[in-house]
Amino acid sequence: MLLPLLAASVAVAVLGALLWRRRPVVASATTVEADERSQLLALVGEPILERLGDGGLVLPDGTSVETLYRPLEQVGGDFLGSIEVDGDAVAFIGDVAGHGLDAALVALRVKEAVAAAIAAGASLEEAVTSANDLLHAEVSGFATFFACRLGADGQLTYVNAGHVPPLVVEGAPPDQLEPTGPLLGAFPHEYEAATVEVAPDDRLLAFTDGVTEAFGARGGLSEQEIRRLSAERGGFVRLGDAVAAKRPGERLRDDLAAFELTVGGDEGELPDG
Amino acid sequence: MDDQPFSVEVRRQRGAAVAIVRGDLDLATVPELAAAVDGLLVGEQVTRVVVDLAGVDFVDSSGLTSLIQARRRAEEEGVAFALRSPTERVLRTLELMMLTTVFEIE
């Protein structure tokens, strides 16, 4: 699974380089060239989009991950993923600083690295620490990142690398999951995980700062608005439209990505003790 | 939009150079701050660079990463680097990214 993805990133990087080489012609740029460029971007963007987004996850016990992905341009720095590992649900979300193809390529590398490490048996903190090393030493990029793993024992383990705190919209305190380490790419750092106990039907909502105004982004939703919306049936699906509705007629200022993790199972299916 | 225009003003205070930033520090304005800090580092001898954020009430992820990069460049030149007087909102952003312990804040 990793090799085709890597091959795709290389192809995309080559195409990206070709696109940028077209730029020096700016002085003599014509509308035709601009059109060609946007057509090329659309061609390149589509396969990246498919890899940066995620279709969600449903496990046999009813645990589910629903996803929302709406980039600002054709491609952007937001990414998310969900995978099943040894019967556990793993979901993660990140936001690479910047927009466009450059940010998208960095996002793709981080997403692949984290997913491959976790699938190969690494703990969340190991996967996040190695993603930080990758960004800091090799790629020279920055990203906020949140990953969580729901075990069959009702424990939710998570690592939050400077990411806007996900909200526990249904469940016991804490009502949000604060950072456990700095954003990725800034400094060498050994990340640590934290754990909270969850019960069937608890819900966790994670998003990028395009959704919220927690980081001071203008036009985002407040925590109260997000909580109110999430409490409604089907509220999660309407999150993107709710952000757009805050500034009617204006372009969105940032990428949007979010996932909602719903804890499945009932008392009978959970292990004793 | 009634945002105040972005500006970076540089002042010397003994051995330190202070870059006074006003307006939103985001994707659009980051290059201006980076140029100002680079100018301070390659110009006359300074032992300390301070970025004054009292006039900034919005920093996005690009703005934050530009501050990290500025700190890194200063470190490479052997120059101390600090942030001054961040507003409550900017401080909250730094806290969210767990960067308050990393930056010297005066």
Coordinates of N, CA and C in Angstrom, one line a residue, chain A residues 47 70-71 83 103 137 157 159 216 222 237 240:
Chain A
P47 N -6.0 13.6 -7.7 CA -5.5 12.5 -7.0 C -4.9 12.8 -5.6
R70 N -12.8 19.8 3.1 CA -13.1 20.8 2.1 C -11.9 21.8 2.0
P71 N -11.0 21.5 1.0 CA -9.8 22.4 0.9 C -10.2 23.7 0.3
I83 N -8.0 4.4 10.2 CA -7.6 3.0 9.9 C -8.0 2.1 11.1
A103 N 2.0 22.7 0.4 CA 1.5 22.3 1.7 C 0.9 20.9 1.5
A137 N 13.8 17.6 10.3 CA 15.1 17.3 9.7 C 15.1 17.3 8.2
T157 N -6.7 6.6 23.6 CA -5.4 7.1 23.8 C -5.2 8.2 22.7
V159 N -2.6 11.6 21.0 CA -1.4 12.5 21.0 C -1.9 13.8 20.3
G216 N -8.2 32.2 16.7 CA -8.4 33.6 16.3 C -8.7 33.7 14.8
S222 N -17.6 29.4 16.8 CA -17.1 29.4 18.2 C -17.3 28.0 18.7
V237 N -22.4 16.7 9.6 CA -22.4 16.8 8.1 C -22.6 18.3 7.7
G240 N -19.4 22.1 7.6 CA -18.8 22.9 6.5 C -19.7 24.0 6.0

